[in-house]
Short mmCIF file of C-alpha atoms in Angstrom, two decimals:
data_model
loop_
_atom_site.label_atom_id
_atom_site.label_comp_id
_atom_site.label_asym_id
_atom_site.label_seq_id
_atom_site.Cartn_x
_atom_site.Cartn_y
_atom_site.Cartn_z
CA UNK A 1 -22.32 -3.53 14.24
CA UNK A 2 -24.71 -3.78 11.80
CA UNK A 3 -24.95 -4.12 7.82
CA UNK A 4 -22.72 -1.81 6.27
CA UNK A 5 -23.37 -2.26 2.69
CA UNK A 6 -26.49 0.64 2.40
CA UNK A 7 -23.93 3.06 4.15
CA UNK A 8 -21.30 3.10 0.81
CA UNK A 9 -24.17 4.33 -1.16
CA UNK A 10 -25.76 7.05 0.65
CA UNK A 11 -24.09 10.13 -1.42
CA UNK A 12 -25.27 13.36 -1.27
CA UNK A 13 -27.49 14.78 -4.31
CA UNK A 14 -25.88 18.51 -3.40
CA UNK A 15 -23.80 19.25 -1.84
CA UNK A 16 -24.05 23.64 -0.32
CA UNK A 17 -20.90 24.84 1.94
CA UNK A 18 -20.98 27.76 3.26
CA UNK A 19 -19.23 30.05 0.60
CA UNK A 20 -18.33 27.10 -1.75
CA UNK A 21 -20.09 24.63 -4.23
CA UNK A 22 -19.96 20.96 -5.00
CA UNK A 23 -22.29 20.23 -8.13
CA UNK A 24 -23.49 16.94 -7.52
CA UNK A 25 -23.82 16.25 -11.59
CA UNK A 26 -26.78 13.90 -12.50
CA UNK A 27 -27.33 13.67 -15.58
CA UNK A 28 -25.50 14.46 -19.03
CA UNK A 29 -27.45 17.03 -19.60
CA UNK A 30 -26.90 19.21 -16.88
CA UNK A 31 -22.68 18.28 -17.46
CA UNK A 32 -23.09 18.94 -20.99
CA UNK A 33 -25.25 22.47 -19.44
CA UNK A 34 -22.07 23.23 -16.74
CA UNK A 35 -19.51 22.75 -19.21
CA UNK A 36 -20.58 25.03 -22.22
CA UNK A 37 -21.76 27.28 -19.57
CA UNK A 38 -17.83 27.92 -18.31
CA UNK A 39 -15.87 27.34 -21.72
CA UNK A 40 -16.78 31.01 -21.97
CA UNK A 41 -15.10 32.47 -18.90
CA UNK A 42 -12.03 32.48 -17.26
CA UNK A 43 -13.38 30.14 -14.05
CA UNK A 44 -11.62 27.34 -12.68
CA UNK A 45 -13.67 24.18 -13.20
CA UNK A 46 -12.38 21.45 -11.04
CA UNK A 47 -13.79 17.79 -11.65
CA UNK A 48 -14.31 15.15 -8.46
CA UNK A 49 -14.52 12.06 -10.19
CA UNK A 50 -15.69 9.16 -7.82
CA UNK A 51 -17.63 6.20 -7.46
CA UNK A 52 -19.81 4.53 -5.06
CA UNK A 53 -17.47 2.05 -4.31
CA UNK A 54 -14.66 4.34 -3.51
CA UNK A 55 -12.93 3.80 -0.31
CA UNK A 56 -10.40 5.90 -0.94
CA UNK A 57 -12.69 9.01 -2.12
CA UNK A 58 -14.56 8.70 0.83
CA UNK A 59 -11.59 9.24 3.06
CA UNK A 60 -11.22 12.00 1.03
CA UNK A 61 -14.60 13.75 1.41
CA UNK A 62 -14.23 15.44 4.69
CA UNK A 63 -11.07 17.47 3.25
CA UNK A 64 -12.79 17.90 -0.01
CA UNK A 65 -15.62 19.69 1.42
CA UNK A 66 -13.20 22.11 3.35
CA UNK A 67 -10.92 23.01 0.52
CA UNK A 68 -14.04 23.87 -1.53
CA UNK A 69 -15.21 26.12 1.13
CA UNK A 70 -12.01 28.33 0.74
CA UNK A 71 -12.37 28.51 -3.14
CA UNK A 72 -15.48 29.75 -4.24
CA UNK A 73 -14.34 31.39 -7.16
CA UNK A 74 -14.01 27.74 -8.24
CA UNK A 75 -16.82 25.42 -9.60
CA UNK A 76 -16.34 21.73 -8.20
CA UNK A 77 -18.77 19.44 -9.84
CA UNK A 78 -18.81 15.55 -9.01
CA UNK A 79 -19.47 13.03 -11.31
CA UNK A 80 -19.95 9.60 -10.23
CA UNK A 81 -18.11 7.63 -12.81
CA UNK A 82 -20.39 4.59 -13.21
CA UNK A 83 -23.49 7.04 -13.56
CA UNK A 84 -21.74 9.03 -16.20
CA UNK A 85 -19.42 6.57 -17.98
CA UNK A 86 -18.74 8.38 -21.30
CA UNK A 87 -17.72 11.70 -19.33
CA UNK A 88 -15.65 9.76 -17.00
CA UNK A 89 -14.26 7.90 -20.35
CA UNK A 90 -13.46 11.18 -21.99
CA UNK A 91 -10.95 11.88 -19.02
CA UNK A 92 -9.74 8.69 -18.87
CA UNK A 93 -10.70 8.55 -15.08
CA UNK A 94 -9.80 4.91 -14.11
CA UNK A 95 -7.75 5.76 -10.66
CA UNK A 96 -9.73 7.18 -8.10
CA UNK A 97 -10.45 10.04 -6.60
CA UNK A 98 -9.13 11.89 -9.62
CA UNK A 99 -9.50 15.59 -9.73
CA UNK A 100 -9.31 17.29 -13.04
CA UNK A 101 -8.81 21.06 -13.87
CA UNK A 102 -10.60 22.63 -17.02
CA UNK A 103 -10.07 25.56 -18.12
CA UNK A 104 -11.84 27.31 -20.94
CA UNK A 105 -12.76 23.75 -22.18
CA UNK A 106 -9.31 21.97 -21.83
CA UNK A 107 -8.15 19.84 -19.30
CA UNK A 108 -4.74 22.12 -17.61
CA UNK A 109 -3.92 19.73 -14.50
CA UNK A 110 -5.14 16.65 -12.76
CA UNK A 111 -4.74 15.07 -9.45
CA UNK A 112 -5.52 11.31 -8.96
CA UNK A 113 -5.34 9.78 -5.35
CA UNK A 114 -6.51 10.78 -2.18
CA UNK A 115 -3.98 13.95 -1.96
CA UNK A 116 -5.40 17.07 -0.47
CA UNK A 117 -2.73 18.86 -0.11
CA UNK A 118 -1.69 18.97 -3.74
CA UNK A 119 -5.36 19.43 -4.55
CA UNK A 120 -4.78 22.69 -2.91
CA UNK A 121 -1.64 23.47 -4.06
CA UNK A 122 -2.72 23.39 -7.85
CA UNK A 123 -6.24 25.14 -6.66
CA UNK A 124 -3.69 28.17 -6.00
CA UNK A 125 -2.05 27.29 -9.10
CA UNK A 126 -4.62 27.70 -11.43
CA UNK A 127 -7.42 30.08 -9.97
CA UNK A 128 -6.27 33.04 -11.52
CA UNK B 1 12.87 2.27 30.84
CA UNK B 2 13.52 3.44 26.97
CA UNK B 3 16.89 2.58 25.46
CA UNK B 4 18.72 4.65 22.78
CA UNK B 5 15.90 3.47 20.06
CA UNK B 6 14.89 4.89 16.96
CA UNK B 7 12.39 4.47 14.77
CA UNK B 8 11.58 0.66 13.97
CA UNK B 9 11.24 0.40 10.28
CA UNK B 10 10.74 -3.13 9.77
CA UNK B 11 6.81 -4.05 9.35
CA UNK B 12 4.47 -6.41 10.57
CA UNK B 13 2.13 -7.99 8.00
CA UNK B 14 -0.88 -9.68 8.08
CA UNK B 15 -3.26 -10.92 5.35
CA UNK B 16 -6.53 -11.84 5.45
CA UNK B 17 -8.47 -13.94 3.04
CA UNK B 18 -11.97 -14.91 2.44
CA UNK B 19 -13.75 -17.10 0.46
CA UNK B 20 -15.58 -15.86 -2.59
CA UNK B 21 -19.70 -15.62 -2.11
CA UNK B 22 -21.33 -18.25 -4.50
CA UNK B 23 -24.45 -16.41 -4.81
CA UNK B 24 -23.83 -14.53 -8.25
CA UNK B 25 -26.27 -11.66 -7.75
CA UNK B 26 -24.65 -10.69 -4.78
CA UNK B 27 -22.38 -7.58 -4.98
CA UNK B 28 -18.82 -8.62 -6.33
CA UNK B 29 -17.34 -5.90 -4.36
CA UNK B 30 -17.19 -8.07 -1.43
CA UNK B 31 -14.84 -6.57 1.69
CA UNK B 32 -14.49 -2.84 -0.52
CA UNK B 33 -18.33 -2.65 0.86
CA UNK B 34 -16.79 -1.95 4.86
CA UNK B 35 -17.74 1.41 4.89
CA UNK B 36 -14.69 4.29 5.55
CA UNK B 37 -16.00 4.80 9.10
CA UNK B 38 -15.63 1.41 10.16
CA UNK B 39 -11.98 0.89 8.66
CA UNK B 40 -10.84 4.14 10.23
CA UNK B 41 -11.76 2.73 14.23
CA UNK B 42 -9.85 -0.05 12.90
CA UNK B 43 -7.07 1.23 12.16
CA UNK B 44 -7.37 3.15 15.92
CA UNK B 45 -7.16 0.41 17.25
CA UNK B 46 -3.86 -0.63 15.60
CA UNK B 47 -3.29 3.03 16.61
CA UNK B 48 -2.48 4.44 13.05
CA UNK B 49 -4.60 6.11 10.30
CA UNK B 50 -5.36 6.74 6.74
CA UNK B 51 -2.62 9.96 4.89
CA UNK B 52 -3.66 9.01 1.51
CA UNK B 53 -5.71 6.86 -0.65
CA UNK B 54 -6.25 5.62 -4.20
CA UNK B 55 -8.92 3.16 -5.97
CA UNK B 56 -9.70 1.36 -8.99
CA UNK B 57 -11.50 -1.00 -10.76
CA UNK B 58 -9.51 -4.04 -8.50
CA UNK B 59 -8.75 -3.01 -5.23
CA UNK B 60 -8.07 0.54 -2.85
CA UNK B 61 -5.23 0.88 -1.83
CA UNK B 62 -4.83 3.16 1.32
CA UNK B 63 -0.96 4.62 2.55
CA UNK B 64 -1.59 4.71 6.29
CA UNK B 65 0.72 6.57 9.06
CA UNK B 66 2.66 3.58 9.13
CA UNK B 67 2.59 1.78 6.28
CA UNK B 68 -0.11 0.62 4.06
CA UNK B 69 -3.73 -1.36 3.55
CA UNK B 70 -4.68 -2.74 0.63
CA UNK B 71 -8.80 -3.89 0.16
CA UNK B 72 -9.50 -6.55 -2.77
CA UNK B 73 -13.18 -7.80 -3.30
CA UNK B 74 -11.77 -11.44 -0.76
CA UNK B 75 -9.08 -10.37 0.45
CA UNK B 76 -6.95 -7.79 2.66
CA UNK B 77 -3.60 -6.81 3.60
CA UNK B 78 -2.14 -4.79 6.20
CA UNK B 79 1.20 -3.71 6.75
CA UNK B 80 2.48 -1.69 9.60
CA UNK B 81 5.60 -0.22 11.22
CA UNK B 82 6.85 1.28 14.29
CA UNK B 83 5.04 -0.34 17.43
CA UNK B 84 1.88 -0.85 16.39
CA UNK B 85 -0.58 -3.65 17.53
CA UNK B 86 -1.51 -4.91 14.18
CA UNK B 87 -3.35 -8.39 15.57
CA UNK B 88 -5.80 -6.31 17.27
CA UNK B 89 -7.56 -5.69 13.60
CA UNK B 90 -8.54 -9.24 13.39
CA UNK B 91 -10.96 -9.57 14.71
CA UNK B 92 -12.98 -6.63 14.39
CA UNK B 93 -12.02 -7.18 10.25
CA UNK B 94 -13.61 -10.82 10.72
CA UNK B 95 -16.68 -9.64 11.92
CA UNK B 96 -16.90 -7.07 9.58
CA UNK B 97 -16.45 -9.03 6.27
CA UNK B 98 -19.12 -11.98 8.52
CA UNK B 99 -21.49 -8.63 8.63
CA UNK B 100 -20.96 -9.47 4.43
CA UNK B 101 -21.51 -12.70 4.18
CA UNK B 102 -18.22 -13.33 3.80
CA UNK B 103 -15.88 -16.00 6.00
CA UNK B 104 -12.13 -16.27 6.68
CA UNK B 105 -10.41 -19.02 4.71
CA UNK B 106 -6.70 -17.88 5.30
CA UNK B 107 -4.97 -16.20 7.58
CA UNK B 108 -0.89 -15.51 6.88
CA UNK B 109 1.28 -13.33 9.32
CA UNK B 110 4.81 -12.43 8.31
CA UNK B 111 7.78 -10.23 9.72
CA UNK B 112 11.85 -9.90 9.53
CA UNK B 113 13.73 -9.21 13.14
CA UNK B 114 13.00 -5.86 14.54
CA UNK B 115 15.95 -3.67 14.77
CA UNK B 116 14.57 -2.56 18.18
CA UNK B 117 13.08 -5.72 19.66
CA UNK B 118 12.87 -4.74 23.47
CA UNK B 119 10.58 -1.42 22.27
CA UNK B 120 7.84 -3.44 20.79
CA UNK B 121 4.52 -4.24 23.00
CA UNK B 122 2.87 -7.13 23.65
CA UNK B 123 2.74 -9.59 22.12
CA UNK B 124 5.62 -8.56 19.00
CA UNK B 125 7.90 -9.05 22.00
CA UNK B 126 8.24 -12.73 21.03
CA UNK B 127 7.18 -14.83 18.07
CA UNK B 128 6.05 -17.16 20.57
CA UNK B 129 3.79 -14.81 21.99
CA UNK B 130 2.32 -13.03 18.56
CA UNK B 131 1.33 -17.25 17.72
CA UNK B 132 -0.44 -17.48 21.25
CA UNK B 133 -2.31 -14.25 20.22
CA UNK B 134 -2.98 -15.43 16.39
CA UNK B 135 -4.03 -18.54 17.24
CA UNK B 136 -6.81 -17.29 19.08
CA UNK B 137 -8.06 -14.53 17.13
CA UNK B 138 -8.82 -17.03 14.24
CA UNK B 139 -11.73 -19.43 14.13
CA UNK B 140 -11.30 -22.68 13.91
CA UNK B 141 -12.18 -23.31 11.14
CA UNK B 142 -9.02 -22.67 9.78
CA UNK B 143 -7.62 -25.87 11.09
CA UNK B 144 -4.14 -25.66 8.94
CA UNK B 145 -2.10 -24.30 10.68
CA UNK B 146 2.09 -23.62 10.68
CA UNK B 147 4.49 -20.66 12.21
CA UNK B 148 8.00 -21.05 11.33
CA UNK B 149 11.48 -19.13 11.52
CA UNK B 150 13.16 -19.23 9.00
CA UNK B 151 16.80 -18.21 9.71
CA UNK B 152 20.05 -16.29 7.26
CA UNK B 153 23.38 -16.20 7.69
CA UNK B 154 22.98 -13.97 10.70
CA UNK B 155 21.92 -14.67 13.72
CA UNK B 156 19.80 -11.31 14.25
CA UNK B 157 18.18 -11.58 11.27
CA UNK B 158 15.68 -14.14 10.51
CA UNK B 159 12.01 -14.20 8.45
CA UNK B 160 8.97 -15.15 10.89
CA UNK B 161 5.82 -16.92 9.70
CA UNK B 162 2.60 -17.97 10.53
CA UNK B 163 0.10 -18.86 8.13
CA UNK B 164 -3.35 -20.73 8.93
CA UNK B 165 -6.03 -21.68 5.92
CA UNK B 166 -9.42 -23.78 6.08
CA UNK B 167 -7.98 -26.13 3.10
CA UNK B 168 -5.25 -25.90 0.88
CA UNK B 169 -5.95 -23.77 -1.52
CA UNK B 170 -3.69 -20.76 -1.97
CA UNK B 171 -3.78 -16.91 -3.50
CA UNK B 172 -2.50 -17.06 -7.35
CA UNK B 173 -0.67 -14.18 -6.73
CA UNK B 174 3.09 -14.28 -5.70
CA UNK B 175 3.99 -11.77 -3.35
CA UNK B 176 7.89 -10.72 -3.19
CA UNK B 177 8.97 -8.94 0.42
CA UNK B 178 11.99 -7.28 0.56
CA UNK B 179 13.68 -5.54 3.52
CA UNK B 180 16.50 -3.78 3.21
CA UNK B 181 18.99 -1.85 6.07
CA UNK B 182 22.15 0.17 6.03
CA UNK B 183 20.74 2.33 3.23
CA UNK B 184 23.16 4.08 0.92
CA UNK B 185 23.92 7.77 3.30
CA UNK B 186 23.47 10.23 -0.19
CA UNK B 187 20.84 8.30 -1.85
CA UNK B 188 18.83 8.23 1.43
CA UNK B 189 19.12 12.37 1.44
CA UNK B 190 16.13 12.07 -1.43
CA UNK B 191 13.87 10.86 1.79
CA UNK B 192 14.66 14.62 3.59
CA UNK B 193 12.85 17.90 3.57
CA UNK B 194 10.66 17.60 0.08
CA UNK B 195 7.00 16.78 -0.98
CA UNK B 196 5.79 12.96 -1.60
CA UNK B 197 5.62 13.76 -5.41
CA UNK B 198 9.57 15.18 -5.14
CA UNK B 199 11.00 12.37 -3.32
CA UNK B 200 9.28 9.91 -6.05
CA UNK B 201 10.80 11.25 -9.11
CA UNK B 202 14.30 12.11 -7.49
CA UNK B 203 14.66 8.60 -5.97
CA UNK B 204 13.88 7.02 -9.17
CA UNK B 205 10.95 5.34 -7.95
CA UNK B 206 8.96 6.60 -10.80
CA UNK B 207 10.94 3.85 -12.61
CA UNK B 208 10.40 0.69 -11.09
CA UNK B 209 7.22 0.37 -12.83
CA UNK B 210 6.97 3.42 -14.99
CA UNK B 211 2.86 2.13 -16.14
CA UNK B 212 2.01 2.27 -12.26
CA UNK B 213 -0.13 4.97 -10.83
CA UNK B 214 1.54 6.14 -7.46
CA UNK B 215 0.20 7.63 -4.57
CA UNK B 216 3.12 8.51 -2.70
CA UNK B 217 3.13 10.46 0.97
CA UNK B 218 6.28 12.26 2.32
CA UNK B 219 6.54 12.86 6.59
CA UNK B 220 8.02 15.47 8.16
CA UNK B 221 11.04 16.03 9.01
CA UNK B 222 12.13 13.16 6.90
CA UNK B 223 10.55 9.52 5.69
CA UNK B 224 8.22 8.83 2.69
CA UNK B 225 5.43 5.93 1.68
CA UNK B 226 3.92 5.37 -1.42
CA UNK B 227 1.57 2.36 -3.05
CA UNK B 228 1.25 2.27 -6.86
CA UNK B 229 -1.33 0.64 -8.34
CA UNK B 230 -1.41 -1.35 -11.49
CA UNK B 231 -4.58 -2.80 -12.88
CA UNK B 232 -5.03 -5.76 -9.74
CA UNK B 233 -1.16 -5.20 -8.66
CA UNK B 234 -0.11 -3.49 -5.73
CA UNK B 235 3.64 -2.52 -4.73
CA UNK B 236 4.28 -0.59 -1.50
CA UNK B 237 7.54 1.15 0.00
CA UNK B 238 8.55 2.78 3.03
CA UNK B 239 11.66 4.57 4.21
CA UNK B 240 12.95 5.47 7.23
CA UNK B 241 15.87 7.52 5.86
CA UNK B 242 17.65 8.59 9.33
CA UNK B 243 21.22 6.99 9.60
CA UNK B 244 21.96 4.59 12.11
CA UNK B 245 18.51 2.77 12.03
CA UNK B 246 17.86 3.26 8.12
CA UNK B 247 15.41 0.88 6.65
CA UNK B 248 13.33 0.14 3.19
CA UNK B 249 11.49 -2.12 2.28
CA UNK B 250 9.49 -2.85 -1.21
CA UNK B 251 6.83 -4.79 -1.77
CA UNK B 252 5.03 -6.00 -4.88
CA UNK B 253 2.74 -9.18 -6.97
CA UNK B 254 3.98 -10.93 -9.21
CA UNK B 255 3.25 -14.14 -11.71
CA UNK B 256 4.98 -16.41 -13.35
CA UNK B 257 4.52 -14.88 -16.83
CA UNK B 258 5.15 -11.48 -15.97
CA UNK B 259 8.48 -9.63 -17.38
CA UNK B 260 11.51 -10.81 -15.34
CA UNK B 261 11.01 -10.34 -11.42
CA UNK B 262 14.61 -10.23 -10.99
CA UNK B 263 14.67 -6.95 -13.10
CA UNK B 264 11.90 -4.97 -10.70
CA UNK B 265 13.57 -6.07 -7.75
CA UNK B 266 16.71 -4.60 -9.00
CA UNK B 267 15.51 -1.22 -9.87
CA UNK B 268 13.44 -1.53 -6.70
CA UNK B 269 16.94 -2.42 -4.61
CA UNK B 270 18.96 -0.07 -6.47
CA UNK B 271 17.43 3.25 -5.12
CA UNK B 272 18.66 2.41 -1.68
CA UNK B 273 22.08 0.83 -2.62
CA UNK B 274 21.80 -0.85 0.28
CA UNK B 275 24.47 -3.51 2.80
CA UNK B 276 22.11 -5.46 3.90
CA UNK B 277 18.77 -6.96 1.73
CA UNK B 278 16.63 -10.24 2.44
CA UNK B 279 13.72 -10.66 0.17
CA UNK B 280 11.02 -13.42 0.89
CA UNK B 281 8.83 -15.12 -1.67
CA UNK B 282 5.64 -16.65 -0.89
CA UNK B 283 4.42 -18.61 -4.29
CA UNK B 284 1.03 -18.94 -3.31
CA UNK B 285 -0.74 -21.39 -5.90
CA UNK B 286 1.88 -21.53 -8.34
CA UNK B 287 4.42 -24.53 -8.37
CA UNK B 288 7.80 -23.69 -6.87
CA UNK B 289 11.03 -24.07 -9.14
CA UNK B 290 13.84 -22.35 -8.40
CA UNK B 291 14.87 -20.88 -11.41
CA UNK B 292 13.29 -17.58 -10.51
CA UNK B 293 14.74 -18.00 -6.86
CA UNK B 294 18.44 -18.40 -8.57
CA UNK B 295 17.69 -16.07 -11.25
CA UNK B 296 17.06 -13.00 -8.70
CA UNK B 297 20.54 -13.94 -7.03
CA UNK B 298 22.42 -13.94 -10.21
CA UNK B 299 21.08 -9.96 -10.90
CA UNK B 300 21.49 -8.62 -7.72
CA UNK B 301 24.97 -10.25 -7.70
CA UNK B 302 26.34 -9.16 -11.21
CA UNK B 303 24.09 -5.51 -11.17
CA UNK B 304 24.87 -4.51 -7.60
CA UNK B 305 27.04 -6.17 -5.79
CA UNK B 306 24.75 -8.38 -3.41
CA UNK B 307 26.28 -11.52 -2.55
CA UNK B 308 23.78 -14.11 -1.31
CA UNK B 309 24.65 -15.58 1.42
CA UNK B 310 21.79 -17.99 2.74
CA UNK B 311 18.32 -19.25 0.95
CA UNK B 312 15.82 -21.04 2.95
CA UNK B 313 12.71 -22.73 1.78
CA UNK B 314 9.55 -24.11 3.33
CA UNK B 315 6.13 -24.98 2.78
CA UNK B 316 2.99 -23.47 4.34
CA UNK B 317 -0.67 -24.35 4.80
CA UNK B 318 -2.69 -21.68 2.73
CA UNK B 319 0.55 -19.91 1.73
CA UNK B 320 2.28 -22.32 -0.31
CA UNK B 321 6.14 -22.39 -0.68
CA UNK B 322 8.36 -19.33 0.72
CA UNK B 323 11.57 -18.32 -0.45
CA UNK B 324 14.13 -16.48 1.94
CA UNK B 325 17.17 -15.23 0.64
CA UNK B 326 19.40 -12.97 2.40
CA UNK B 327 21.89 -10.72 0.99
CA UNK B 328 24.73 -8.77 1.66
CA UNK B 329 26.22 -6.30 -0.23
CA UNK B 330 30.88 -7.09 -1.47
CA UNK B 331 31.68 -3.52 -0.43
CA UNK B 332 30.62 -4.50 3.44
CA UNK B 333 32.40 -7.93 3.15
CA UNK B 334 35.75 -6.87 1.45
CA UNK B 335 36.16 -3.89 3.58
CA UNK B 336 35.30 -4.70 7.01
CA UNK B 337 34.87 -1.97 10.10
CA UNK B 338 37.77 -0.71 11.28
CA UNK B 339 37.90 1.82 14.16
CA UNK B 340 39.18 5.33 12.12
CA UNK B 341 39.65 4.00 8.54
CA UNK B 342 38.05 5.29 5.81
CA UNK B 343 37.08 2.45 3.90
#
C-alpha cells in the first residue's frame, strides 16, 4: 500500500478550471493584494479555509472544484490556515472546511463542514 | 427470501485504538495522516461512503451513508447501520495505521438487537459468529480478550460486546450509547421532506449542546444524521423516522467533571419522546460509581416518564466497566395494546 503520509500534503499551488478560479493564496501579501483589490466592487469573494491535515476538506475538493466552475463571477481564494494563521484568526476559522462570503470587505455568510450543497445554495444567494 | 423488513436502524460499532508513537518528532497527527483516498475504498468495502465532513484541531469527524466515522490522532470509530459489513474495515485500517508506525492496542465492538435480525449478512447473523470473525481479524497481540451479552428486561433486546486490548489500560473518555425505538409519531415528522440544517433546528437538536458545531445531513425521502463537534468531543445521531421500524440513537463523550450527563441525555432523549430507550456506558479509565448510573435514571424518570426497568454491569479488558440500563417509557406500561382502543 505504501506510505501515505507525503500524499496529505501534496496541495495544489493553483488551482485553473475551466471558466472558474481557485486562488491558491500564499502569502499575506498577495491576501492583503486580493482583498483591497475587491472591497471596491460588488464581487462575491468566497474564502476556502483548509489545512493540510484536513480529512474532511479533502473529501470536499472534488465538489469544490465543480461548483467553482459554474460561478465564475465569483473569486474563491484558499488559504491554508496554518500558513496564514492571523487571516484564518481574523475569521475565527477553527472548524474545517469553512467557507466564508465577503462582500465589499465584510463577512455576509459562512459555511463550515463538508456541505456542498449549501455551499451552492448561498453561492446563488449572494452572487448578485 | 426477504420478509416484510424495513430499514434496520440499530448500528454496529467498532473502535479501534492505537498506541501513541514515542518518538516526539514524529507527526502528532497520527491515523488523520490516512490519506482521503484510502479511507474512501474502506468504507467500499463496508459498502457505504462519505455525505459530509467536518475537522478541527482534535479529530474529523465524517457523517457517512450510514452513520458516522470519527479519526483522532490514536484512535478511530466507526459506526454503521443498515446491513453493512463493518468488520471487513479491520483489517485494511490495521495495516493502514502499521503503514504509520502505529500498532493496535484495543479493539472494542458493540451493538443492541437488530430489529430485523434474519436480514443481516454474515457474520451479524449471530454474535457467535461476528466473535469468530473478530477474533481473527485482530493480532494477537491483543491477548485480553472478552464478548459478553448483556441482557434487559426483554428478551429481544439485549447489549452485545466484545472488547480485546494488549494490556489494561483504557480510553479516558466515557462514551454514553443510547438507542432508542417507538419514536414519538409527530415529533418524528421533523425527520420528513426538509434540508439537514431544517431538521436540526426544528427537532431541537441545536440544543443539546448549543456550543457544538454540527454537521448535520438530511436523506431523501425521509431520515437525517448529524455529528457535532466540540473541541476533542464528538456526539452523533441518526434517525430512521418511518413508523413501524422507527429508531434513534445518540451518541456522545463524556467525563466525570463535565456538567451533569443526566441533563444531555435528557434533552438528547426528549426530541424523540420515545417507548422504548437503553443507554450503555462504557467508563473507560475512570473508576465506576454508580451515582452517575442512578442519577441518569432518576431524570429520565421524573423529566419524561422513563421507568427503568433493568441495569446490568460488567467489566471489560481495554474497555473498562459498562453500564446497561434499559428503559421504558409509563405511558406504554399503564396503557397497554388493546385491539381498537384509543389509548
Amino acid at each position: 500500500m505504501g506510505s501515505n503520509a507525503s500524499s496529505v500534503h501534496d496541495v495544489p499551488s493553483s488551482m485553473q478550471t475551466k471558466s472558474g478560479l481557485v486562488v491558491e493564496i500564499e502569502s499575506r501579501r498577495q491576501w492583503r493584494l486580493l482583498f483591497d483589490s475587491m472591497k471596491g466592487s460588488n464581487k462575491l469573494l468566497v474564502i476556502d479555509f483548509t489545512a493540510a491535515w484536513c480529512g474532511p476538506c479533502k473529501a470536499m475538493e472534488p465538489r469544490v472544484k465543480e461548483i467553482v466552475s459554474r460561478y465564475p463571477e465569483a473569486v474563491f481564494a484558499r488559504v491554508d490556515v496554518d500558513r496564514l494563521m492571523d487571516v484564518a484568526g481574523t475569521y475565527k476559522a477553527n472548524t474545517l472546511p469553512a467557507f466564508v462570503f465577503v462582500k465589499r470587505g465584510e463577512e455576509i455568510d459562512r459555511v463550515v463542514g463538508a456541505k456542498p450543497n449549501e455551499l451552492v445554495n448561498k453561492i446563488e444567494k449572494h452572487r448578485v | 427470501m426477504v420478509d416484510v423488513s424495513g430499514f434496520e436502524g440499530f448500528e454496529k460499532r467498532l473502535e479501534l485504538r492505537f498506541f501513541r508513537d514515542k518518538d516526539p518528532l514524529e507527526n502528532s497527527m497520527g491515523l488523520r495522516l490516512i490519506d482521503f483516498e484510502s479511507l474512501e475504498k474502506v468504507l467500499e468495502t463496508v459498502q457505504c461512503t462519505v455525505v459530509s465532513a467536518i475537522a478541527n484541531q482534535s479529530f474529523d469527524a465524517y457523517v457517512l451513508s450510514e452513520s458516522s466515522l470519527f479519526i483522532y490522532p490514536t484512535k478511530i470509530i466507526i459506526k454503521t447501520c443498515g446491513t453493512t459489513k463493518l468488520l471487513k474495515s479491520i483489517q485494511p485500517l490495521v495495516l493502514l495505521a502499521r503503514n504509520l508506525n502505529l500498532t493496535l492496542s484495543a479493539c472494542r465492538y458493540t451493538r443492541g438487537s437488530f430489529i430485523f435480525p434474519n436480514s443481516q449478512p454474515f457474520p451479524h447473523t449471530s454474535f457467535e459468529e461476528e466473535i469468530v470473525v473478530l477474533e481473527e481479524a485482530i493480532p494477537l497481540s491483543l491477548r485480553y480478550r472478552k464478548a459478553s451479552v448483556l441482557p434487559s428486561h426483554e428478551p429481544s433486546r439485549a447489549w452485545h460486546v466484545f472488547s480485546a486490548s494488549v494490556d489494561f489500560d483504557s480510553d479516558s473518555f466515557i462514551v454514553v450509547e443510547v438507542c432508542m425505538t417507538e419514536l414519538d409519531r409527530f415529533l418524528s415528522r421533523s425527520f420528513f421532506g426538509r434540508n439537514g440544517k431544517e431538521m436540526t433546528r426544528l427537532s431541537g437538536i441545536d440544543l443539546i449542546n448549543a456550543n457544538a458545531i454540527v454537521c448535520d445531513f438530511a436523506f431523501d425521502p425521509c431520515g437525517y444524521s448529524m455529528n457535532s463537534v466540540d473541541g476533542d468531543r464528538y456526539s452523533t445521531i441518526h434517525v430512521t423516522p418511518e413508523e413501524g421500524f422507527s429508531y434513534a440513537s445518540f451518541e456522545c463523550v463524556a467525563s466525570v467533571n463535565d456538567e451533569d450527563i443526566a441533563l444531555v441525555l435528557k434533552r438528547a432523549v426528549d426530541v424523540f419522546r420515545p417507548g422504548t430507550v437503553s443507554i450503555a456506558t462504557t467508563y473507560g479509565g475512570e473508576e465506576y460509581n454508580d451515582e452517575v448510573t442512578k442519577r441518569v435514571e432518576s431524570v429520565l424518570e421524573e423529566k419524561l416518564g422513563l421507568e427503568c426497568r433493568s441495569r446490568r454491569v460488567e467489566e471489560f479488558p481495554g474497555s473498562g466497566t459498562v453500564v446497561y440500563q434499559s428503559f421504558t417509557s409509563r405511558r406504554k406500561i399503564v396503557l397497554p395494546e388493546k385491539n381498537g382502543d384509543e389509548c
